[in-house]
């Protein structure tokens, strides 16, 4: 069996004010061409299909279009799990009916989680698809009082699915999680604030392949066959150096897997330029695309009138400028370090110190953490 | 062929602050029992499935549940058109895939509109399903420069569908529109402000049955076989006297149709009580349900402390109180007449006169109308 593993499409993403739907449509066209060429037996999408629980309707149309083409034109079954950005209810609409057409959307654990079984010439493969679920929901639905973090929740859900698989069968896991030791980027929304969001890679060890989502950099996690496909595109400037790809996996009659990564070309790359304004204004070198989405770090120390305006005459899609050296001139006093690389809690602690002149204490930090968690929880399912 | 015609479910409706999803689930349970008993060959839902373009996720879950039961448990095909409250894109997700399971969602005219064909022992029946579409969209998609109102738009769309039906075939229309002469209620959102929203019943004359949606009162429109099923429930106090029902239609081998209406019982009725506080506080008579949703019109003229609190001790779901006689005592000066029965423009004109002491002029009225139309247009598809 051959399958394509992808994840973190984040359809409807807005990147520094730019709606990325057209860029996403461009790259998904290539994804469909890849399906045409590689003729996979299945497509696995490991969560964060949409960027938010209520995506813009253009994103809904795009997903409808892409899935319809894969399923109707190429008759390739698709297994989708919900990620932490997806609304389980909205993404799951029609899932029972759609399963009959080969589109398996696993977004809720209400009605009992069962493996999706697909066949090849060697027999069945059991896809144990674990949707992203908050630990309290697992606690309630599975009646497991001791599930207080993502690690325990994953352990429960994987065991629940694995128990339904005949011994010796070929198995693939799908999960949306932060496996311990994985390398994050700036564009992943934390699953919980304060640390207890990682899960042990050990839960996926006994599968013949684990198709993971959440981390945006393509990477293996603990073992070659436990793998993040990475996001469809670069969704932050911290990912400028990533090589984005989808993963094409071959499974043999005994379940052994090998994989290769296939790069897709974005309409516009995401890049970082650093240097003096004068040099950057000299323009693109070596066939670089001037339409790329660009962050510029200026080395100039003095004041510059309308730097972004000047830069956009050469690079129309400059989206962000940093001027780390301007602080020398005394115009700005930022927090120490690069604030874009700090988590919410550290960022707030730094702000707190700036404003009050004292270090944040443990109680204050806990109050803040609780508020941020609340905000994320609400954001996950906003009643509109 | 036997089919059930229903419309205007408005799932996710909030009625005077009350989320009606549980009431809607209650009545849809009965709808499913009716399907069990009446064994129809099809279910037609003539628009306004949801109350708004981004419905609460509970409403999405409810629709998923209901449609899955009808299609999977009873294997009855369902044809759904979008109404003016629905988001064409969100409602239409998966429509090509779902059509293969017998769920025909017709919400956009992008990909060409084709009749849905269902068979009975006498041959095919052509269902010409016309989704609610704004006239400018029809103008653009069908390249018809002269479509400036709903009447022309409907004429175009019906003709476009009818042209694809063999001569002499049995035909059913589905449409979401305000047919001239129909009787409105307060809970229908105007299709356009200022009058040009009605369509001629003549377009439906040549069909063997027309299953209409939009008006909330069950009624025929121009002819017995051109019919509004009415809304699932009472969605305003102006509908307190309606008898809500769904319509069960029998079509014979030659296309002749007869129908009967079937009433469904709400968990709580919507009722209006009028009288003196003292009498109303005497409580429910003749087996009336004290849990009903109630509007009270008090005849008392003097001041009453916490009238709603007192009433809710007897009727917990009193949602609105009117005191038309209190104006005599000089406490309130409302606009003349019942403001709940005025359209936006009339209501504003009345307000304008109250505030400025002068009548609104034509230009001012046009400016206001334009703004209201803009608001409705935005509301139809809010980018969140």
XYZ file of C-alpha atoms in Angstrom:
768
model
C 0.000 0.000 0.000
C 1.154 3.469 -0.889
C -0.141 6.523 0.892
C 0.460 10.248 0.989
C 0.880 11.800 4.417
C 0.295 15.527 4.790
C -0.931 17.817 7.548
C -1.412 21.363 8.826
C -2.979 22.866 5.747
C -4.351 25.772 7.810
C -6.777 26.746 5.056
C -7.969 30.307 5.525
C -4.723 31.379 7.196
C -4.033 35.092 7.289
C -0.301 35.823 7.281
C 0.636 39.361 8.317
C -2.666 40.592 6.895
C -2.499 38.554 3.664
C -5.265 36.003 2.967
C -3.336 32.934 1.839
C -6.238 31.078 0.206
C -4.953 31.651 -3.346
C -1.466 30.472 -2.342
C -3.006 27.410 -0.734
C -5.083 26.672 -3.834
C -1.900 26.947 -5.912
C -0.015 24.406 -3.835
C -2.985 22.058 -3.509
C -3.195 21.966 -7.293
C 0.298 20.479 -7.207
C -0.785 18.099 -4.486
C -3.517 16.828 -6.783
C -1.030 16.476 -9.649
C 1.111 14.413 -7.297
C -1.875 12.159 -6.623
C -2.333 11.836 -10.359
C 1.322 10.818 -10.795
C 2.005 8.768 -7.657
C -1.351 6.977 -7.628
C -1.508 6.481 -3.855
C -4.038 4.109 -2.287
C -4.919 6.653 0.380
C -4.320 10.225 1.512
C -3.842 10.971 5.222
C -4.307 14.507 6.558
C -3.161 14.753 10.168
C -5.121 17.732 11.436
C -5.341 21.537 11.297
C -7.118 21.393 7.959
C -8.467 24.843 8.682
C -6.690 27.639 10.471
C -9.598 28.305 12.803
C -12.864 26.880 14.004
C -14.906 29.178 11.750
C -12.824 29.433 8.579
C -13.627 31.998 5.872
C -16.033 30.615 3.300
C -13.333 30.727 0.609
C -11.424 28.129 2.645
C -14.535 25.948 2.917
C -14.970 26.125 -0.854
C -11.301 25.268 -1.417
C -11.395 22.201 0.823
C -14.631 21.068 -0.817
C -13.049 21.442 -4.242
C -9.816 19.623 -3.323
C -11.468 16.702 -1.539
C -14.075 16.309 -4.281
C -11.344 16.101 -6.912
C -9.317 13.549 -4.954
C -12.329 11.376 -4.235
C -14.383 11.737 -7.402
C -11.743 12.248 -10.106
C -9.090 9.928 -8.632
C -11.153 7.694 -6.353
C -8.497 7.819 -3.641
C -9.846 7.436 -0.079
C -8.954 10.253 2.322
C -8.612 10.020 6.093
C -8.749 13.344 7.938
C -8.379 13.994 11.651
C -9.209 17.251 13.420
C -6.334 19.303 14.817
C -6.363 21.847 17.604
C -7.306 24.600 15.130
C -10.341 22.760 13.739
C -13.874 22.820 15.081
C -14.712 19.144 15.692
C -18.392 19.757 14.937
C -18.011 21.896 11.829
C -15.251 19.768 10.312
C -17.234 16.618 11.112
C -20.448 17.583 9.313
C -21.693 14.667 7.228
C -18.937 12.301 8.382
C -21.142 9.201 8.457
C -22.481 9.859 4.972
C -19.090 10.847 3.600
C -17.456 7.681 4.932
C -19.585 5.837 2.371
C -17.826 7.856 -0.341
C -14.349 7.109 1.029
C -13.890 10.359 2.958
C -13.232 9.476 6.594
C -13.402 12.552 8.823
C -12.509 11.684 12.402
C -13.068 14.756 14.543
C -15.023 13.699 17.624
C -14.952 10.770 20.019
C -18.696 10.871 20.745
C -19.782 7.781 18.945
C -16.893 5.559 19.820
C -13.681 5.618 17.876
C -13.122 2.743 15.443
C -10.204 2.118 13.087
C -10.662 2.847 9.383
C -9.856 -0.293 7.417
C -8.529 -0.061 3.850
C -7.490 -3.028 1.710
C -4.660 -3.681 -0.678
C -3.656 -6.882 -2.468
C -2.069 -8.175 0.759
C -5.145 -7.649 2.902
C -6.354 -5.019 5.363
C -4.481 -2.068 6.849
C -5.911 -0.632 10.081
C -5.731 3.168 10.308
C -6.058 4.220 13.941
C -7.060 7.855 13.568
C -6.893 9.878 16.790
C -8.501 13.320 16.498
C -7.193 16.187 18.602
C -9.249 16.118 21.794
C -8.880 18.119 25.004
C -7.972 15.940 28.007
C -11.216 16.834 29.877
C -13.250 15.564 26.919
C -11.376 12.252 26.953
C -11.934 12.063 30.705
C -15.667 12.527 30.260
C -16.327 10.479 27.135
C -14.112 7.534 28.019
C -14.916 7.693 31.733
C -11.219 7.858 32.566
C -10.841 9.925 35.722
C -7.048 10.018 35.615
C -6.678 11.769 32.253
C -5.283 15.171 33.153
C -2.885 15.848 30.309
C -2.335 15.167 26.642
C 0.046 12.318 27.320
C -2.513 10.279 29.270
C -5.254 11.205 26.800
C -3.171 9.921 23.873
C -2.305 6.735 25.762
C -6.030 6.053 26.354
C -7.153 6.823 22.807
C -4.394 4.815 21.157
C -5.084 1.824 23.397
C -8.823 2.129 22.736
C -8.170 1.911 18.989
C -5.386 -0.666 19.171
C -7.649 -3.005 21.169
C -9.905 -3.264 18.115
C -7.123 -4.382 15.762
C -6.437 -8.104 15.216
C -3.010 -9.231 16.397
C -0.372 -9.125 13.662
C -2.366 -6.825 11.390
C -0.740 -3.936 9.570
C -1.399 -0.647 11.367
C -0.995 3.089 10.786
C -1.627 5.758 13.419
C -2.817 9.280 12.687
C -2.489 11.827 15.482
C -2.271 15.544 16.041
C 0.071 16.055 18.968
C 3.371 17.435 20.176
C 5.620 14.390 20.520
C 8.361 14.903 23.099
C 11.581 16.071 21.518
C 10.012 17.441 18.360
C 11.154 20.800 17.020
C 8.524 23.517 17.020
C 8.039 26.702 15.020
C 6.352 30.005 15.775
C 3.176 29.241 13.907
C 1.950 26.344 16.033
C -0.562 27.330 18.652
C 0.423 25.750 22.004
C -1.823 22.845 22.980
C -1.656 23.972 26.571
C 0.246 26.703 28.292
C 2.926 25.801 30.764
C 4.440 22.625 29.400
C 2.185 19.593 29.877
C 1.285 19.351 26.219
C 3.756 16.764 24.942
C 3.090 13.076 24.438
C 5.520 10.173 24.523
C 6.631 8.788 21.160
C 6.376 5.319 22.709
C 2.625 5.170 22.016
C 3.339 5.068 18.294
C 6.231 2.624 18.454
C 4.209 -0.503 17.683
C 2.529 0.955 14.593
C 4.033 0.294 11.197
C 3.799 4.020 10.526
C 2.595 7.031 12.503
C 1.337 9.997 10.465
C 1.638 12.977 12.771
C 0.442 16.548 12.562
C 0.921 19.713 14.619
C 4.616 20.529 14.220
C 5.186 22.523 11.064
C 8.676 21.287 10.274
C 8.839 17.919 8.483
C 10.721 15.602 10.846
C 10.815 12.193 12.392
C 10.007 11.911 16.074
C 11.904 9.297 18.052
C 11.998 6.835 15.196
C 12.070 6.940 11.408
C 8.545 5.553 11.052
C 7.020 8.103 13.462
C 6.840 11.206 11.379
C 5.588 14.754 10.997
C 4.772 15.612 7.398
C 5.007 19.314 8.283
C 2.734 22.119 7.193
C 1.560 22.678 3.627
C 3.354 26.013 3.486
C 5.580 28.235 5.605
C 3.274 29.963 8.035
C 5.795 32.104 9.922
C 9.127 33.730 9.177
C 10.715 31.308 11.660
C 10.007 28.638 9.017
C 11.830 30.486 6.232
C 14.559 27.827 6.141
C 12.200 24.820 6.287
C 11.910 22.584 3.263
C 8.176 21.937 3.145
C 7.044 18.656 1.682
C 4.502 15.894 1.791
C 5.539 12.347 2.638
C 4.950 9.439 0.283
C 4.959 6.171 2.210
C 5.257 2.633 0.809
C 4.104 -0.245 2.982
C 4.887 -3.822 2.003
C 2.950 -7.022 2.606
C 4.396 -7.350 6.105
C 3.894 -3.732 7.058
C 7.455 -2.537 6.654
C 7.462 1.087 5.499
C 9.812 3.300 3.584
C 9.148 6.895 2.717
C 10.286 9.742 0.537
C 9.504 13.422 0.824
C 8.094 15.317 -2.128
C 8.501 19.096 -2.248
C 5.720 21.309 -3.520
C 6.477 24.778 -4.890
C 4.646 27.703 -3.365
C 3.448 30.554 -5.546
C 5.475 32.838 -3.288
C 8.201 31.744 -0.904
C 8.565 33.077 2.651
C 12.013 34.586 3.103
C 14.103 36.694 5.455
C 16.497 39.332 4.157
C 19.057 41.094 6.343
C 21.381 43.965 5.492
C 21.600 47.681 4.935
C 18.617 49.286 3.223
C 20.795 50.455 0.331
C 21.973 46.895 -0.397
C 18.523 45.358 -0.084
C 17.076 47.956 -2.436
C 19.547 46.703 -5.063
C 16.882 44.045 -5.630
C 16.519 40.285 -6.076
C 19.624 38.240 -6.871
C 20.018 34.905 -8.656
C 16.486 34.547 -9.932
C 14.843 35.156 -6.565
C 11.149 35.957 -6.868
C 10.542 39.569 -5.926
C 6.902 38.669 -5.172
C 7.929 36.441 -2.252
C 6.652 37.190 1.250
C 9.581 38.879 2.901
C 10.753 39.954 6.334
C 13.582 42.467 6.276
C 16.065 42.954 9.101
C 17.734 46.304 8.598
C 21.238 46.854 9.899
C 20.968 50.612 9.557
C 21.157 52.472 12.875
C 19.825 55.904 11.923
C 16.227 56.998 11.284
C 14.796 56.044 7.870
C 11.737 57.696 6.415
C 9.119 55.174 5.184
C 11.426 52.169 5.052
C 8.570 49.804 4.198
C 7.391 52.011 1.344
C 10.865 52.066 -0.161
C 11.288 48.315 0.241
C 7.912 47.578 -1.309
C 8.891 49.358 -4.479
C 11.391 46.535 -4.967
C 9.700 43.722 -3.025
C 5.933 44.371 -3.144
C 5.246 41.763 -0.450
C 7.533 42.921 2.339
C 5.348 42.081 5.322
C 7.530 42.881 8.293
C 10.589 44.946 9.118
C 12.867 44.535 12.097
C 15.443 47.063 13.164
C 17.464 45.460 15.949
C 20.201 48.098 15.709
C 17.977 51.100 16.061
C 17.895 50.593 19.832
C 21.519 51.721 19.889
C 20.303 55.094 18.758
C 17.869 55.071 21.664
C 14.632 55.280 19.707
C 13.091 52.069 20.962
C 13.541 50.007 24.085
C 12.295 46.532 23.468
C 12.461 43.561 25.798
C 15.754 41.717 25.751
C 15.948 39.101 23.026
C 13.624 38.566 20.137
C 10.038 38.767 21.394
C 8.786 36.722 18.473
C 10.668 33.736 19.829
C 9.190 33.917 23.339
C 6.125 32.011 24.485
C 3.154 33.909 25.916
C 4.233 33.474 29.505
C 7.821 34.594 28.952
C 6.677 37.456 26.826
C 4.286 38.612 29.509
C 6.909 38.190 32.223
C 9.244 40.416 30.247
C 6.491 42.996 29.764
C 5.634 42.811 33.463
C 9.234 43.539 34.422
C 9.415 46.439 32.013
C 6.270 48.002 33.403
C 6.611 47.303 37.131
C 10.361 47.086 37.533
C 9.966 43.817 39.484
C 10.101 40.178 38.506
C 6.772 38.363 38.059
C 6.054 35.985 40.952
C 4.666 32.486 40.818
C 1.069 33.397 41.685
C 0.973 36.181 39.120
C 2.345 33.845 36.496
C -0.295 31.237 37.298
C -3.100 33.762 37.020
C -1.789 34.858 33.656
C -1.403 31.288 32.434
C -4.959 30.504 33.415
C -6.296 33.494 31.482
C -4.352 32.587 28.357
C -5.600 29.017 28.534
C -9.136 30.280 28.851
C -8.681 32.476 25.803
C -7.341 29.584 23.745
C -10.142 27.337 24.919
C -12.733 29.912 23.912
C -11.032 30.533 20.620
C -11.248 26.854 19.791
C -14.996 27.032 19.692
C -16.347 30.523 19.586
C -20.086 30.741 19.581
C -20.762 33.303 16.901
C -44.183 9.041 -5.548
C -44.694 10.313 -2.052
C -42.582 13.127 -0.627
C -42.405 15.248 2.493
C -42.094 18.981 1.969
C -40.730 21.082 4.810
C -38.758 24.319 5.074
C -37.420 27.105 7.258
C -35.929 25.006 10.011
C -33.764 27.923 11.145
C -31.516 25.642 13.180
C -29.566 27.627 15.758
C -32.314 30.239 16.091
C -32.224 32.365 19.218
C -35.707 33.489 20.258
C -35.789 36.365 22.748
C -32.479 35.152 24.169
C -33.400 31.451 24.241
C -31.311 28.995 22.193
C -33.945 26.862 20.464
C -31.688 23.948 19.506
C -33.226 21.562 22.057
C -36.742 22.487 20.915
C -35.689 21.947 17.327
C -34.175 18.553 18.165
C -37.445 17.611 19.874
C -39.567 18.409 16.853
C -37.117 16.866 14.383
C -37.370 13.629 16.344
C -41.053 13.647 15.452
C -40.193 14.463 11.871
C -38.060 11.338 11.751
C -40.879 9.280 13.289
C -43.113 10.616 10.535
C -40.597 9.406 7.960
C -40.650 6.030 9.666
C -44.452 5.894 9.461
C -45.195 7.584 6.136
C -42.286 6.005 4.235
C -41.822 8.862 1.759
C -39.683 8.426 -1.346
C -38.012 11.788 -0.778
C -37.715 14.687 1.647
C -37.608 18.256 0.309
C -36.276 21.098 2.469
C -36.945 24.458 0.845
C -34.268 26.649 2.416
C -33.285 28.445 5.616
C -31.967 25.243 7.124
C -29.853 27.337 9.445
C -30.802 30.625 11.002
C -27.581 32.307 9.951
C -24.564 31.901 7.751
C -22.366 30.810 10.657
C -24.688 28.718 12.824
C -23.678 27.634 16.342
C -21.917 24.279 16.313
C -24.822 22.660 18.173
C -26.983 23.400 15.140
C -24.380 21.863 12.823
C -24.353 18.727 14.967
C -28.151 18.562 14.974
C -28.442 18.831 11.196
C -25.711 16.211 10.784
C -27.568 13.882 13.127
C -30.975 14.372 11.479
C -29.767 14.019 7.895
C -27.627 10.994 8.768
C -30.623 9.257 10.326
C -32.896 9.986 7.366
C -30.333 8.844 4.830
C -28.621 5.977 6.622
C -31.393 4.535 8.813
C -34.279 5.101 6.376
C -32.470 5.445 3.040
C -34.726 8.292 1.978
C -33.096 10.795 -0.425
C -33.117 14.418 0.711
C -33.070 17.515 -1.493
C -32.049 20.725 0.252
C -31.858 24.227 -1.183
C -30.175 27.200 0.474
C -32.390 30.008 1.757
C -31.506 33.635 2.343
C -30.307 32.800 5.865
C -27.897 30.067 4.761
C -24.296 30.492 3.672
C -24.175 28.928 0.185
C -20.551 27.866 0.695
C -20.840 26.463 4.208
C -24.131 24.658 3.569
C -22.775 23.314 0.291
C -19.638 21.645 1.700
C -19.279 18.161 0.259
C -22.308 18.463 -2.020
C -20.787 16.468 -4.885
C -19.749 13.639 -2.590
C -22.995 13.705 -0.630
C -25.094 13.517 -3.810
C -23.712 9.998 -4.180
C -25.306 9.146 -0.840
C -28.682 10.617 -1.808
C -28.214 13.992 -0.103
C -28.637 16.694 -2.744
C -27.586 20.097 -1.415
C -28.221 22.806 -3.978
C -26.814 26.046 -2.646
C -24.766 27.663 -5.418
C -25.171 28.157 -9.141
C -21.422 28.056 -9.887
C -21.202 24.742 -11.623
C -24.398 24.921 -13.592
C -27.723 23.986 -12.128
C -29.139 20.599 -13.128
C -32.374 18.915 -12.037
C -32.185 16.108 -9.480
C -33.844 13.030 -10.938
C -35.491 10.449 -8.661
C -37.347 7.367 -9.840
C -40.517 5.631 -8.765
C -42.343 2.691 -10.345
C -43.800 5.032 -12.991
C -40.461 6.490 -14.068
C -38.453 9.610 -13.336
C -39.497 12.747 -11.491
C -37.428 15.896 -12.212
C -36.809 18.061 -9.155
C -35.864 21.554 -10.285
C -34.182 22.924 -7.177
C -33.567 26.680 -7.222
C -31.332 27.885 -4.381
C -31.766 31.373 -3.000
C -29.433 33.574 -5.025
C -29.023 37.340 -5.061
C -30.020 38.892 -8.409
C -26.462 40.247 -9.050
C -25.077 36.712 -8.732
C -27.581 35.419 -11.296
C -26.653 38.332 -13.552
C -22.978 37.420 -13.359
C -23.109 33.618 -13.432
C -25.782 33.294 -16.113
C -24.545 36.287 -18.099
C -28.015 37.822 -17.998
C -27.600 41.598 -17.955
C -31.273 42.345 -17.384
C -31.642 40.539 -14.043
C -32.182 43.335 -11.542
C -34.705 41.827 -9.157
C -35.795 38.528 -7.657
C -38.617 38.119 -10.126
C -36.334 38.145 -13.185
C -33.762 36.011 -11.372
C -36.372 33.349 -10.615
C -37.664 33.444 -14.190
C -34.121 32.828 -15.493
C -33.269 30.041 -13.062
C -36.558 28.199 -13.523
C -36.234 28.387 -17.293
C -32.623 27.222 -17.116
C -33.734 24.116 -15.184
C -36.956 23.513 -17.125
C -35.015 23.521 -20.407
C -33.203 20.382 -19.219
C -36.401 18.411 -18.551
C -37.898 16.196 -21.280
C -41.328 17.287 -22.492
C -44.173 15.625 -20.611
C -42.009 14.529 -17.667
C -43.202 14.823 -14.093
C -41.686 17.876 -12.417
C -41.375 19.385 -8.957
C -39.915 22.831 -8.233
C -38.112 23.805 -5.040
C -37.598 27.499 -4.396
C -36.968 29.927 -1.581
C -38.812 33.095 -2.488
C -41.599 35.495 -1.633
C -44.378 34.672 -4.078
C -46.645 37.647 -4.759
C -49.736 37.594 -2.575
C -48.253 35.356 0.119
C -48.837 36.200 3.755
C -45.712 37.076 5.722
C -44.810 36.944 9.408
C -42.407 38.922 11.529
C -39.692 36.320 11.557
C -38.852 36.356 7.859
C -35.894 38.524 6.973
C -36.804 40.713 3.974
C -35.106 39.566 0.755
C -34.588 43.158 -0.256
C -35.608 46.411 1.314
C -38.113 48.569 -0.482
C -40.426 46.132 -2.166
C -38.860 44.448 -5.217
C -38.501 41.082 -3.548
C -41.573 39.197 -4.729
C -41.743 36.729 -7.600
C -44.682 35.805 -9.782
C -46.443 32.508 -8.970
C -46.731 31.959 -12.722
C -43.195 30.545 -12.905
C -44.335 27.532 -10.897
C -47.641 27.016 -12.687
C -46.391 24.346 -15.101
C -44.797 22.176 -12.380
C -46.786 19.324 -10.916
C -45.863 20.635 -7.485
C -43.861 23.591 -6.187
C -42.254 23.175 -2.759
C -41.670 26.689 -1.510
C -39.810 28.107 1.449
C -39.372 31.554 3.019
C -42.842 32.401 4.333
C -43.351 30.925 7.781
C -47.076 30.324 7.557
C -48.126 27.143 5.753
C -50.157 28.291 2.745
C -50.787 27.838 -0.915
C -49.658 30.603 -3.247
C -51.807 31.303 -6.267
C -52.740 27.668 -6.752
C -53.197 24.573 -4.611
C -50.093 22.855 -5.969
C -47.812 25.862 -5.334
C -47.242 25.678 -1.640
C -45.326 26.942 1.376
C -44.775 24.212 3.968
C -44.137 26.909 6.585
C -41.476 26.978 9.260
C -40.623 24.064 11.522
C -41.693 26.024 14.590
C -43.164 29.390 15.522
C -40.290 31.847 15.380
C -42.094 35.033 16.425
C -45.079 35.928 18.557
C -46.862 37.088 15.383
C -47.013 33.356 14.511
C -48.711 32.355 17.769
C -51.925 31.457 15.921
C -50.227 29.553 13.074
C -50.741 25.809 12.825
C -47.250 24.637 11.922
C -46.992 21.486 9.860
C -45.085 19.640 7.217
C -46.722 18.732 3.927
C -47.019 15.146 2.707
C -47.484 15.070 -1.054
C -48.652 12.144 -3.195
C -47.889 12.232 -6.910
C -49.494 9.736 -9.245
C -48.219 8.192 -12.470
C -49.317 11.219 -14.484
C -47.960 13.779 -12.055
C -51.225 14.793 -10.428
C -50.594 15.707 -6.799
C -52.646 15.724 -3.636
C -51.349 16.731 -0.259
C -52.116 16.615 3.413
C -50.571 18.594 6.240
C -49.132 16.825 9.262
C -48.759 18.750 12.523
C -45.741 18.271 14.741
C -45.915 19.076 18.453
C -43.365 21.480 19.858
C -41.860 20.880 23.274
C -43.118 24.346 24.177
C -45.725 26.328 22.286
C -45.408 30.054 21.520
C -48.397 31.905 22.912
C -49.715 35.386 23.618
C -51.652 36.151 26.796
C -53.538 39.406 27.367
C -55.290 40.654 30.484
C -54.783 42.154 33.900
C -51.746 40.954 35.824
C -53.945 39.578 38.606
C -55.896 37.383 36.176
C -52.849 36.149 34.341
C -51.172 35.240 37.614
C -54.125 32.898 38.281
C -52.139 30.532 36.065
C -52.618 28.137 33.161
C -56.156 27.063 32.229
C -57.411 23.945 30.475
C -54.224 21.987 30.492
C -52.116 24.744 28.950
C -48.402 24.157 29.360
C -46.941 26.660 31.783
C -43.509 26.078 30.218
C -44.642 27.559 26.885
C -42.851 30.609 25.467
C -45.158 33.457 26.319
C -45.694 37.093 25.480
C -47.933 38.935 27.906
C -49.918 42.048 27.062
C -50.901 43.717 30.327
C -54.049 45.800 30.466
C -53.030 47.404 33.755
C -52.438 51.152 33.526
C -50.538 51.839 36.762
C -46.896 51.140 37.596
C -46.095 47.512 38.485
C -42.945 46.515 40.303
C -41.087 43.644 38.583
C -43.967 42.477 36.416
C -41.773 39.960 34.579
C -40.498 38.472 37.850
C -44.046 37.953 39.096
C -45.177 36.454 35.806
C -42.209 34.090 35.654
C -43.161 32.583 38.981
C -46.214 31.226 37.166
C -44.942 31.039 33.579
C -41.170 30.511 33.747
C -40.738 31.262 30.040
C -42.393 34.632 29.759
C -40.123 36.241 27.174
C -41.739 39.581 26.480
C -44.191 41.959 28.090
C -46.157 44.695 26.392
C -48.009 47.420 28.219
C -50.012 49.324 25.601
C -52.122 51.071 28.229
C -49.279 52.439 30.283
C -48.847 55.281 27.795
C -52.096 56.701 29.103
C -50.377 57.225 32.401
C -47.629 59.073 30.563
C -44.692 56.822 31.431
C -43.746 55.898 27.880
C -44.216 57.569 24.539
C -43.844 54.995 21.830
C -44.288 55.484 18.104
C -47.857 55.218 16.908
C -48.926 51.641 16.175
C -47.135 48.455 17.034
C -43.460 48.859 16.180
C -43.000 45.125 15.919
C -45.224 45.121 12.861
C -43.341 47.835 10.976
C -40.580 47.224 8.431
C -37.125 48.755 8.933
C -37.818 51.764 6.757
C -41.160 52.612 8.363
C -39.720 52.036 11.801
C -36.830 54.369 11.081
C -39.138 56.962 9.541
C -41.198 56.919 12.712
C -38.070 57.235 14.844
C -36.797 60.052 12.630
C -40.020 61.976 13.102
C -39.942 61.469 16.856
C -36.394 62.743 17.107
C -36.364 65.581 14.582
C -40.003 66.629 14.559
C -40.014 66.518 10.740
C -41.009 63.885 8.200
C -38.211 61.908 6.566
C -37.625 62.953 2.956
C -37.007 60.780 -0.062
C -33.224 61.213 -0.142
C -32.887 60.439 3.555
C -35.048 57.366 3.135
C -32.912 56.181 0.232
C -29.714 56.630 2.221
C -31.174 54.635 5.068
C -32.443 51.881 2.760
C -29.018 51.569 1.196
C -27.371 51.183 4.592
C -29.828 48.518 5.702
C -29.331 46.582 2.486
C -25.593 46.759 3.005
C -25.980 45.407 6.536
C -28.108 42.506 5.337
C -25.694 41.767 2.547
C -22.798 41.672 4.986
C -24.756 39.568 7.423
C -25.372 36.966 4.756
C -21.699 36.198 4.599
C -19.704 37.623 7.415
C -15.989 37.001 7.167
C -15.089 36.069 10.686
